[in-house]
Coordinates of C-alpha atoms (C1' of nucleotides) in Angstrom, one line a residue:
Chain A
M27 CA 29.9 -35.9 66.7
V28 CA 31.6 -34.1 69.5
C29 CA 29.3 -34.5 72.4
T30 CA 29.0 -38.0 73.7
A31 CA 26.9 -39.1 76.6
D32 CA 29.9 -38.9 78.7
D33 CA 30.4 -35.3 77.7
L34 CA 26.9 -34.6 78.8
L35 CA 27.5 -35.9 82.2
G36 CA 30.5 -33.7 82.5
W37 CA 28.6 -30.7 81.2
K38 CA 28.0 -29.1 84.5
D39 CA 28.2 -25.5 83.9
F40 CA 26.1 -25.6 80.9
P41 CA 27.2 -22.9 78.6
K42 CA 30.8 -23.6 79.4
G43 CA 32.4 -25.5 76.6
L44 CA 30.0 -24.6 73.9
K45 CA 31.8 -24.4 70.7
V46 CA 31.5 -21.2 68.8
L47 CA 32.4 -20.6 65.3
L48 CA 33.4 -17.1 64.8
L49 CA 33.8 -15.5 61.4
D50 CA 34.9 -12.0 61.2
R51 CA 37.0 -10.4 58.4
D52 CA 38.1 -7.8 60.8
H53 CA 40.9 -9.6 62.5
D54 CA 41.0 -7.2 65.4
S55 CA 37.4 -7.5 66.3
A56 CA 37.6 -11.2 65.8
M57 CA 40.4 -11.5 68.3
K58 CA 38.6 -9.3 70.8
M59 CA 35.5 -11.3 70.6
R60 CA 37.5 -14.5 70.8
S61 CA 39.2 -13.5 74.0
K62 CA 36.0 -12.4 75.5
L63 CA 34.2 -15.5 74.6
E64 CA 37.0 -17.6 75.9
G65 CA 36.9 -15.7 79.1
M66 CA 33.3 -16.9 79.3
D67 CA 34.4 -20.4 78.8
Y68 CA 33.3 -20.8 75.3
I69 CA 35.4 -22.7 72.9
V70 CA 36.0 -20.5 70.0
S71 CA 37.2 -21.2 66.5
T72 CA 38.0 -18.0 64.6
F73 CA 37.9 -17.6 60.9
C74 CA 38.6 -14.6 58.7
D75 CA 37.6 -16.3 55.5
E76 CA 34.2 -17.4 54.5
N77 CA 35.3 -20.4 52.6
E78 CA 37.3 -21.7 55.5
A79 CA 34.4 -21.2 57.8
L80 CA 32.2 -22.9 55.3
S81 CA 34.3 -25.9 55.1
A82 CA 34.6 -26.0 58.8
I83 CA 30.9 -26.0 59.1
S84 CA 30.5 -28.6 56.4
N85 CA 33.0 -30.7 58.2
K86 CA 30.6 -31.8 60.8
S87 CA 33.2 -33.4 62.9
R88 CA 33.9 -30.0 64.4
G89 CA 30.5 -29.9 65.9
Y90 CA 30.0 -26.3 66.5
H91 CA 27.1 -25.3 68.6
V92 CA 26.7 -21.8 67.6
A93 CA 28.1 -19.4 65.0
I94 CA 28.8 -15.8 65.0
I95 CA 29.2 -14.5 61.6
E96 CA 30.0 -11.1 60.4
V97 CA 28.3 -9.7 57.4
S98 CA 29.7 -7.0 55.2
T99 CA 29.0 -5.6 51.8
Q100 CA 31.9 -7.7 50.5
N101 CA 31.0 -11.0 51.8
N102 CA 27.3 -11.2 52.0
G103 CA 27.0 -13.6 49.1
E104 CA 29.2 -16.1 50.8
V105 CA 27.5 -15.5 54.1
F106 CA 24.2 -16.3 52.7
K107 CA 25.6 -19.5 51.5
L108 CA 27.0 -20.1 54.9
L109 CA 23.7 -19.5 56.5
E110 CA 22.1 -22.1 54.4
T111 CA 24.7 -24.6 55.1
A112 CA 24.5 -23.9 58.8
K113 CA 20.8 -24.1 59.1
D114 CA 21.1 -26.6 61.9
M115 CA 23.2 -24.3 63.9
P116 CA 22.0 -21.2 65.6
T117 CA 23.8 -18.4 63.8
I118 CA 24.1 -14.9 65.0
M119 CA 24.8 -12.3 62.5
I120 CA 27.0 -9.3 63.4
S121 CA 27.6 -6.4 61.3
N122 CA 28.5 -2.8 60.9
L123 CA 25.9 -2.6 58.3
H124 CA 22.5 -1.1 58.9
C125 CA 21.0 -2.5 55.8
L126 CA 17.5 -3.7 56.4
S127 CA 17.4 -5.9 53.5
T128 CA 20.6 -7.7 54.5
M129 CA 19.2 -8.1 57.9
M130 CA 16.0 -9.4 56.6
K131 CA 17.7 -11.8 54.3
C132 CA 19.9 -13.2 57.0
I133 CA 17.0 -13.7 59.3
A134 CA 15.0 -15.2 56.6
L135 CA 17.8 -17.6 55.9
G136 CA 17.7 -18.7 59.4
A137 CA 19.9 -16.4 61.4
V138 CA 18.7 -16.2 64.9
E139 CA 19.7 -12.6 65.4
F140 CA 21.2 -9.7 63.7
L141 CA 23.3 -7.5 65.9
Q142 CA 25.3 -4.5 65.4
K143 CA 29.0 -4.6 66.1
P144 CA 30.6 -4.4 68.5
L145 CA 28.8 -6.9 70.7
S146 CA 28.4 -6.2 74.3
D147 CA 29.7 -8.6 76.8
D148 CA 26.2 -9.5 77.7
K149 CA 25.3 -10.4 74.2
L150 CA 28.3 -12.5 73.9
R151 CA 27.7 -14.2 77.2
N152 CA 24.2 -15.1 76.3
I153 CA 24.7 -16.6 73.0
W154 CA 24.1 -19.9 74.6
Q155 CA 20.5 -19.1 74.8
H156 CA 20.2 -19.5 71.1
V157 CA 21.7 -22.9 71.4
V158 CA 19.2 -24.0 73.9
H159 CA 16.4 -22.4 72.0
K160 CA 17.3 -24.1 68.8
A161 CA 17.8 -27.4 70.6
F162 CA 14.3 -27.2 71.9
N163 CA 12.6 -25.6 69.0
A164 CA 14.1 -27.0 66.0
G165 CA 10.7 -28.2 65.0
G166 CA 10.7 -31.7 66.1
E167 CA 13.1 -34.5 65.6
D168 CA 15.6 -32.8 63.4
V169 CA 17.6 -31.4 66.2
S170 CA 21.0 -31.4 64.9
K171 CA 23.3 -33.9 66.3
S172 CA 25.5 -31.4 68.0
L173 CA 22.5 -29.8 69.6
K174 CA 20.9 -33.0 70.9
P175 CA 23.3 -33.2 73.8
V176 CA 22.5 -29.7 74.7
K177 CA 18.9 -30.5 74.8
D178 CA 19.5 -33.6 76.8
S179 CA 21.6 -31.8 79.2
V180 CA 19.2 -29.1 79.8
I181 CA 16.4 -31.6 80.3
S182 CA 18.5 -33.5 82.8
M183 CA 19.3 -30.2 84.5
L184 CA 15.7 -29.4 84.8
Q185 CA 14.8 -32.9 86.0
L186 CA 17.5 -32.7 88.5
Q187 CA 16.0 -29.6 89.9
L188 CA 12.6 -31.0 90.1
E189 CA 13.8 -34.1 91.9
K190 CA 15.7 -32.1 94.3
G191 CA 12.6 -30.1 95.0
V192 CA 14.4 -27.0 93.9
I193 CA 11.3 -25.9 92.3
D194 CA 11.9 -22.3 92.4
K195 CA 11.3 -19.6 90.0
Q196 CA 14.1 -20.8 87.8
V197 CA 12.2 -23.8 86.9
C198 CA 10.0 -21.6 84.9
V199 CA 12.7 -21.9 82.4
K200 CA 11.2 -25.1 81.5
E201 CA 7.9 -23.5 81.0
E202 CA 9.2 -20.9 78.9
L203 CA 11.2 -23.2 76.8
R204 CA 8.2 -25.0 75.8
P205 CA 6.9 -23.7 72.6
E206 CA 3.6 -22.1 72.8
Q207 CA 1.2 -23.8 70.5
E208 CA -0.4 -20.8 69.2
N209 CA 2.8 -19.4 68.1
N210 CA 2.9 -20.1 64.5
H211 CA 5.7 -18.1 63.2
D212 CA 6.1 -18.2 59.5
Q213 CA 9.7 -17.8 59.6
L214 CA 11.2 -18.6 56.3
S215 CA 13.7 -20.9 57.8
G216 CA 11.8 -24.0 57.9
S217 CA 13.5 -25.3 61.0
D218 CA 13.2 -22.3 63.1
K219 CA 9.6 -22.5 64.1
Y220 CA 9.8 -20.4 67.1
P221 CA 11.3 -17.0 67.8
A222 CA 14.8 -17.1 69.1
P223 CA 15.6 -15.5 72.3
S224 CA 17.3 -12.3 72.1
T225 CA 20.5 -12.4 74.0
P226 CA 20.9 -8.9 75.3
Q227 CA 18.3 -8.7 78.0
L228 CA 18.6 -11.9 79.8
K229 CA 21.1 -12.1 82.4
Q230 CA 22.0 -15.6 83.2
G231 CA 19.7 -17.4 85.5
E232 CA 17.7 -14.4 86.0
R233 CA 14.0 -14.7 85.6
S234 CA 11.6 -12.1 86.7
L235 CA 8.6 -13.8 87.9
D236 CA 5.4 -11.9 88.1
D237 CA 4.1 -12.6 91.5
R238 CA 1.3 -10.3 91.2
D239 CA -1.1 -12.8 89.8
C240 CA -2.7 -13.6 93.0
H241 CA -6.1 -13.1 91.6
D242 CA -8.4 -14.0 94.3
Q243 CA -12.0 -13.7 93.6
T244 CA -13.7 -11.6 96.2
N245 CA -17.3 -12.0 96.7
F246 CA -18.7 -8.8 97.8
S247 CA -21.7 -9.0 100.0
A248 CA -23.2 -5.8 101.1
E249 CA -26.7 -4.9 102.1
P250 CA -28.2 -3.3 99.1
E251 CA -31.0 -2.0 101.2
S252 CA -28.9 -0.5 103.9
G253 CA -27.9 3.1 103.5
D254 CA -25.3 3.9 101.1
H255 CA -25.7 2.0 97.9
D256 CA -22.6 3.4 96.6
G257 CA -20.2 2.2 99.1
E258 CA -17.1 2.1 97.2
C259 CA -15.4 0.4 100.1
K260 CA -17.8 -2.3 100.7
S261 CA -16.9 -4.7 103.4
V262 CA -15.8 -8.0 102.0
D263 CA -17.9 -10.9 102.8
T264 CA -15.8 -13.6 103.9
T265 CA -18.7 -15.9 104.4
A266 CA -19.7 -16.1 100.9
G267 CA -19.9 -19.9 101.1
N268 CA -22.3 -19.7 103.9
S269 CA -24.6 -17.2 102.3
I270 CA -24.7 -19.4 99.3
S271 CA -25.9 -22.3 101.2
E272 CA -28.3 -20.2 103.1
S273 CA -29.8 -18.8 100.1
T274 CA -30.8 -22.1 98.8
T275 CA -32.8 -22.7 101.9
R276 CA -34.4 -19.3 102.1
S277 CA -37.9 -19.1 100.8
S278 CA -38.0 -15.6 99.6
P279 CA -35.9 -14.8 96.6
P280 CA -32.6 -14.1 98.1
P281 CA -30.5 -11.3 96.9
V282 CA -28.0 -12.7 94.4
E283 CA -24.4 -12.1 94.9
A284 CA -22.6 -10.4 92.3
V285 CA -19.4 -12.1 91.3
I286 CA -16.9 -9.5 91.7
K287 CA -13.4 -10.4 90.8
E288 CA -10.2 -8.6 91.3
E289 CA -8.5 -7.2 88.5
H290 CA -5.3 -8.7 87.6
E291 CA -2.9 -7.3 85.1
S292 CA -2.9 -9.1 81.9
T293 CA 0.5 -9.8 80.7
Y294 CA 0.8 -10.1 77.1
G295 CA 2.5 -13.2 76.0
G296 CA 2.2 -12.2 72.4
R297 CA 5.3 -11.6 70.6
N298 CA 5.8 -9.8 67.5
Q299 CA 8.5 -11.0 65.3
K300 CA 7.9 -8.7 62.5
N301 CA 11.0 -6.8 63.2
A302 CA 13.1 -9.8 63.7
A303 CA 15.7 -8.2 61.6
S304 CA 16.1 -5.4 63.9
S305 CA 16.2 -7.7 66.8
E306 CA 19.0 -5.8 68.5
D307 CA 17.1 -4.9 71.6
K308 CA 14.1 -7.0 71.5
D309 CA 12.8 -8.1 74.7
H310 CA 12.0 -11.7 74.6
T311 CA 12.2 -12.1 78.2
S312 CA 8.7 -10.8 78.8
N313 CA 7.4 -13.0 81.5
T314 CA 4.5 -15.0 80.4
T315 CA 4.2 -16.1 83.9
S316 CA 0.9 -14.8 84.9
N317 CA -1.2 -17.0 82.8
A318 CA -4.5 -16.1 84.2
V319 CA -6.1 -19.0 85.9
E320 CA -9.7 -19.4 85.1
P321 CA -11.7 -17.4 87.5
N322 CA -12.8 -19.5 90.3
R323 CA -16.2 -18.5 91.2
V324 CA -16.4 -20.6 94.1
S325 CA -15.5 -18.1 96.7
S326 CA -11.9 -18.5 97.2
R327 CA -12.1 -15.3 99.1
H328 CA -9.2 -15.4 101.4
D329 CA -6.7 -12.8 100.7
S330 CA -3.8 -15.0 99.9
C331 CA -1.8 -12.1 98.8
G332 CA -1.8 -9.2 101.1
T333 CA -4.0 -8.3 103.9
K334 CA -5.9 -5.4 102.5
A335 CA -5.4 -6.4 99.0
S336 CA -9.1 -6.7 98.8
K337 CA -9.3 -3.0 98.9
K338 CA -8.2 -3.0 95.4
K339 CA -10.8 -2.2 92.9
S340 CA -12.8 -5.1 91.8
K341 CA -14.9 -5.7 88.8
V342 CA -18.3 -6.9 88.5
D343 CA -18.6 -10.0 86.4
W344 CA -21.7 -9.4 84.4
T345 CA -22.6 -13.0 84.0
P346 CA -25.5 -13.9 81.9
E347 CA -27.6 -14.3 84.9
L348 CA -26.7 -11.0 86.3
H349 CA -27.2 -9.4 83.0
K350 CA -30.5 -11.0 82.7
K351 CA -31.5 -9.6 86.0
F352 CA -30.3 -6.2 84.8
V353 CA -32.4 -6.5 81.6
Q354 CA -35.3 -7.7 83.5
A355 CA -35.1 -4.7 85.8
V356 CA -34.7 -2.4 82.9
E357 CA -37.7 -3.8 81.1
Q358 CA -39.7 -3.8 84.2
L359 CA -39.0 -0.1 84.8
G360 CA -39.4 0.7 81.2
V361 CA -36.4 1.9 79.3
D362 CA -37.0 5.5 79.9
Q363 CA -37.6 5.0 83.6
A364 CA -34.7 2.8 84.1
I365 CA -32.2 4.7 86.1
P366 CA -29.3 3.1 88.0
S367 CA -30.7 3.4 91.4
R368 CA -34.0 1.8 90.5
I369 CA -32.4 -0.9 88.5
L370 CA -30.2 -1.6 91.4
E371 CA -33.2 -1.9 93.7
L372 CA -35.0 -4.2 91.4
M373 CA -32.0 -6.4 90.8
K374 CA -31.5 -7.1 94.4
V375 CA -27.9 -8.1 93.9
E376 CA -25.7 -7.9 96.8
G377 CA -22.5 -6.1 96.4
L378 CA -23.6 -4.3 93.3
T379 CA -23.3 -0.6 93.4
R380 CA -25.2 2.0 91.7
H381 CA -22.0 2.8 89.8
N382 CA -21.8 -0.7 88.6
V383 CA -25.3 -0.5 87.3
A384 CA -24.7 2.9 85.8
S385 CA -21.7 1.8 84.0
H386 CA -23.5 -1.2 82.7
L387 CA -26.5 0.8 81.8
Q388 CA -24.4 3.2 79.9
K389 CA -23.0 0.4 77.9
Y390 CA -26.4 -1.1 77.4
R391 CA -27.7 2.1 76.0
M392 CA -24.8 2.7 73.8
H393 CA -25.2 -0.8 72.5
R394 CA -28.8 -0.2 71.7
R395 CA -28.0 3.1 70.1
H396 CA -25.3 1.7 68.0
I397 CA -26.7 -1.5 67.0
L398 CA -30.3 -0.6 66.4
P399 CA -29.7 2.2 63.9
K400 CA -27.9 -0.4 61.9
E401 CA -30.8 -2.7 62.2
D402 CA -32.9 0.1 60.9
E403 CA -30.7 0.6 57.9
R404 CA -31.2 -3.0 57.1
K405 CA -34.8 -2.8 57.7
W406 CA -35.3 0.1 55.4
P407 CA -33.1 -0.7 52.5
R408 CA -33.2 1.6 49.6
L409 CA -35.9 1.2 47.1
G410 CA -35.0 -1.2 44.3
D411 CA -32.2 -2.7 46.2
S412 CA -33.9 -6.0 46.1
A413 CA -30.8 -8.1 46.4
Q414 CA -30.0 -6.4 49.6
R415 CA -33.5 -6.8 50.8
N416 CA -33.5 -10.5 50.1
H417 CA -30.3 -10.8 51.8
Y418 CA -31.6 -9.3 54.9
A419 CA -34.8 -11.1 54.6
Q420 CA -32.9 -14.2 55.4
K421 CA -32.2 -12.7 58.8
P422 CA -35.5 -11.5 59.9
V423 CA -35.9 -9.2 62.8
M424 CA -39.1 -9.7 64.6
A425 CA -40.6 -9.3 67.9
Y426 CA -41.0 -12.2 70.1
P427 CA -44.5 -13.0 69.4
P428 CA -46.9 -12.2 72.1
Y429 CA -49.6 -13.6 70.0
H430 CA -49.1 -17.2 70.9
P431 CA -49.8 -17.5 74.6
S432 CA -49.5 -21.2 74.3
Q433 CA -46.0 -20.8 73.1
T434 CA -44.9 -18.7 76.0
L435 CA -41.4 -19.8 76.8
P436 CA -39.7 -19.5 80.0
A437 CA -37.3 -16.7 80.0
G438 CA -34.4 -19.1 80.1
Q439 CA -35.4 -20.4 76.8
I440 CA -35.9 -17.1 75.3
Y441 CA -32.3 -16.2 75.7
P442 CA -30.0 -17.8 73.4
A443 CA -27.5 -19.9 75.2
W444 CA -25.0 -17.6 76.6
V445 CA -21.5 -18.5 76.7
P446 CA -19.1 -16.5 78.7
P447 CA -17.1 -13.9 76.8
G448 CA -14.2 -15.5 75.2
S449 CA -15.9 -18.8 74.9
Y450 CA -17.1 -17.8 71.5
P451 CA -14.5 -18.8 69.0
N452 CA -15.3 -16.0 66.7
G453 CA -15.5 -13.3 69.2
V454 CA -19.2 -13.1 69.4
H455 CA -20.2 -12.6 72.9
M456 CA -22.9 -11.4 75.2
W457 CA -23.4 -8.1 73.6
G458 CA -24.2 -10.0 70.6
S459 CA -24.0 -9.9 67.0
P460 CA -26.5 -7.6 65.3
Y461 CA -28.5 -10.7 64.5
Y462 CA -28.4 -12.5 67.7
P463 CA -27.9 -10.0 70.4
G464 CA -28.2 -11.9 73.6
W465 CA -29.8 -9.2 75.4
Q466 CA -32.2 -7.8 73.0
L467 CA -34.6 -10.4 74.2
P468 CA -36.7 -8.8 76.8
A469 CA -36.6 -10.7 79.9
E470 CA -40.2 -10.4 80.5
S471 CA -41.5 -10.4 77.1
W472 CA -44.5 -12.3 78.2
Q473 CA -45.7 -9.2 79.8
W474 CA -45.7 -7.4 76.6
R475 CA -48.8 -6.8 74.8
P476 CA -49.0 -5.5 71.3
Y477 CA -50.9 -2.4 71.9
S478 CA -50.9 -1.5 75.6
G479 CA -48.3 -0.9 78.1
M480 CA -45.7 -0.9 75.6
H481 CA -42.9 1.6 75.6
A482 CA -42.1 3.4 72.5
D483 CA -38.5 2.4 72.9
T484 CA -39.4 -1.2 72.5
W485 CA -40.0 -0.5 68.9
G486 CA -36.4 -0.2 68.4
C487 CA -35.7 -3.3 70.3
P488 CA -36.5 -6.1 67.9
V489 CA -36.1 -9.5 69.3
M490 CA -34.5 -12.5 67.7
P491 CA -35.9 -16.0 67.5
P492 CA -33.5 -18.6 68.8
P493 CA -30.8 -19.1 66.3
G494 CA -31.5 -21.7 63.7
S495 CA -35.2 -21.6 64.2
C496 CA -37.5 -20.4 61.6
P497 CA -38.5 -17.0 62.5
P498 CA -42.2 -16.7 63.3
F499 CA -42.6 -13.8 60.9
P500 CA -41.2 -12.6 57.7
R501 CA -39.3 -9.4 57.8
N502 CA -41.4 -6.5 58.6
D503 CA -41.0 -4.4 55.6
F504 CA -44.6 -4.0 55.3
F505 CA -44.6 -0.3 55.5
H506 CA -41.8 0.0 53.2
S507 CA -42.9 1.8 50.1
T508 CA -44.8 -0.9 48.4
R509 CA -45.8 -2.6 51.5
E510 CA -49.4 -2.9 50.4
N511 CA -48.4 -4.4 47.1
Q512 CA -46.2 -6.8 48.9
Y513 CA -48.8 -7.6 51.3
R514 CA -51.6 -8.0 48.8
S515 CA -49.7 -10.0 46.4
N516 CA -48.5 -12.1 49.3
V517 CA -45.0 -12.3 47.8
P518 CA -43.1 -14.6 50.1
L519 CA -40.2 -12.8 51.5
N520 CA -38.5 -16.0 52.5
S521 CA -38.9 -19.6 52.9
C522 CA -40.4 -19.1 56.3
D523 CA -43.4 -17.3 55.0
L524 CA -45.6 -20.2 55.1
N525 CA -45.8 -19.9 58.8
P526 CA -48.8 -20.4 60.9
A527 CA -48.1 -17.0 62.2
E528 CA -49.0 -15.6 58.9
E529 CA -52.6 -14.9 59.7
V530 CA -51.4 -13.2 62.8
I531 CA -49.3 -11.0 60.7
D532 CA -52.2 -10.5 58.5
K533 CA -54.2 -9.3 61.4
V534 CA -51.5 -7.2 62.9
V535 CA -50.7 -5.4 59.7
R536 CA -54.3 -4.9 58.9
E537 CA -54.9 -3.3 62.2
A538 CA -51.8 -1.3 61.9
I539 CA -52.9 0.1 58.7
S540 CA -56.5 0.7 59.7
K541 CA -55.6 2.2 63.0
P542 CA -52.6 4.3 62.4
W543 CA -53.1 6.2 65.6
L544 CA -52.3 3.2 67.7
P545 CA -48.8 2.3 68.6
L546 CA -47.4 -0.2 66.3
P547 CA -47.0 -3.7 67.5
L548 CA -43.7 -4.8 68.5
G549 CA -41.5 -5.5 65.6
L550 CA -43.2 -3.1 63.3
K551 CA -41.5 0.0 62.4
P552 CA -43.2 3.2 61.3
P553 CA -42.6 4.0 57.7
S554 CA -40.0 6.6 57.1
T555 CA -41.2 9.9 55.9
E556 CA -39.3 9.4 52.8
S557 CA -40.9 6.1 51.9
V558 CA -44.3 7.5 52.6
L559 CA -43.7 10.5 50.4
N560 CA -42.4 8.1 47.8
E561 CA -45.5 6.0 48.0
L562 CA -47.8 9.0 47.9
S563 CA -46.1 10.4 44.8
K564 CA -46.5 7.0 43.2
Q565 CA -50.1 7.3 43.8
G566 CA -50.1 10.7 42.3
I567 CA -50.2 12.7 45.4
S568 CA -47.3 15.0 45.2
T569 CA -48.4 17.9 47.2
I570 CA -48.4 17.4 50.9
P571 CA -49.7 20.0 53.3
S572 CA -46.9 21.6 55.1
H573 CA -48.2 20.9 58.5
I574 CA -48.1 17.2 57.7
K575 CA -44.8 17.4 56.0
G576 CA -43.1 18.7 59.0
S577 CA -44.5 16.4 61.5
D578 CA -43.8 12.8 62.2
I579 CA -45.8 10.5 60.1
R580 CA -47.2 7.6 61.9
Chain B
dG29 C1' -26.4 14.8 94.7
dA30 C1' -28.4 11.8 91.1
dA31 C1' -28.1 11.0 86.5
dG32 C1' -26.3 11.0 81.7
dT33 C1' -22.4 11.2 78.7
dA34 C1' -17.9 10.9 76.8
dA35 C1' -13.3 10.2 77.5
dT36 C1' -10.0 7.7 79.6
dA37 C1' -7.9 4.3 82.8
dT38 C1' -7.4 -0.3 84.4
Chain C
dA22 C1' -12.5 -6.4 75.8
dA23 C1' -15.1 -5.4 79.7
dT24 C1' -15.5 -2.6 83.3
dA25 C1' -14.3 1.3 86.3
dT26 C1' -13.3 6.0 86.9
dT27 C1' -13.4 10.6 86.0
dA28 C1' -14.9 15.0 84.5
dC29 C1' -18.3 17.5 83.0
dT30 C1' -23.1 18.8 82.2
dT31 C1' -28.0 18.7 83.2

DNA sequence: GAAGTAATAT
DNA sequence: AATATTACTT
């Protein structure tokens, strides 16, 4: 044990005095490195023979902090052995080889880095980083004895800074030294749980801090009724707080404010360590500084960073409420009449521009277009594919029933609970899974009637019962090929068939069959031409007049 | 110029 | 990933 507590106290210039074991068969390069390292105040023990180095390492009394080991074709066997012995110690491999498998093996055996010779001064100077890294990330308590003092000294350094109030950017070191919890690196070396820093890039003491993360939420507030709805450069409402309190006292439905937030760059903290072997020029210094603080809705509108920073483009946060308004407007207008400007009017949301709406509408439509055809495929599975049908029968798609006035739910209950994007663990979010699309539920479904005032488009917009509940209706495969057989024989499609709604279905289907000229009730799809032809041919009708053939069969 | 769409940028 | 922007067309 080399480093005592006393040593620690004297360890002022941290990297200074770190003990380096250097193994290089090439005597010249060994000497060069040695002198360089010594010029950097490292204490260097040089070896040209693996066995000597091995015994030096095994002899713990020497207490090396870091090793630099040269690998060549001649010595790699011994080197691997060395690596295993020196697991506790951060070991930097250097080599003239460009052999990927060797690199891989070294890294796998716990080497922190594999660098090509000759090493630059920077790389040499920064080898201490591996020591610190290892000291902090050795995976718990098994910090080797020689590294423990390093850890302690770093901790004390940091504490010192905190106490002195020297909380400047350098203190971020502490943050960055803390292992990120999500970072589960399956490095083969059991002890090296976290990626080692790469020496090259980091100059000592230099941390680039991303100061740009001043993400103030700007609440736009503009008169939607006044003149230009498109105002790209809306004036920023600095009285958002007031208007909120006002709005609560106002009697008429006040225009809602759109939460518009400023875009802040996302810095990727993710690291890939796949190419650890070729770590030569890896950048591990990527600043993970701008950990996006959760958006603060509550109008922190002052431009803390820059006067006209608010001029920056802002994004509309399509909160569930806002989206609901949007959907309501769309439904109210009718899908085919829903154009951005009208939607905008109906929404009465301050700060929202037509462009915002248009963009959202575009997405909305795309969503419908992409999702619904898939629904259709499910709805109209191929004949004889009963397994598939049963599968889908478990996930019925049915209109929100307009048939039970007593059951009319407030809109808030119709919508499945919405959790902000990102809150869903599995990535499901507002736009919904095909089965529980948050916004396929018409906001004003109570206005819908089965036969009148219904937009054709609504056919394609099936609605989901709240998750977990038994759907009011079985899947509507009624028109599918043998629909009548199914219907007559009353074969239950799923466990929810014994539903009080059954007689309603009964009625609806009967009407749909008997009055084919009427629009189909919500949730019922017209049969595909194919299935109709199929059914007809089953009934012995194989010749279809061409004028029918060509036209849409309803 | 509004609207729709697709591609692309942020 | 969500939203904005842009370019193009209708």
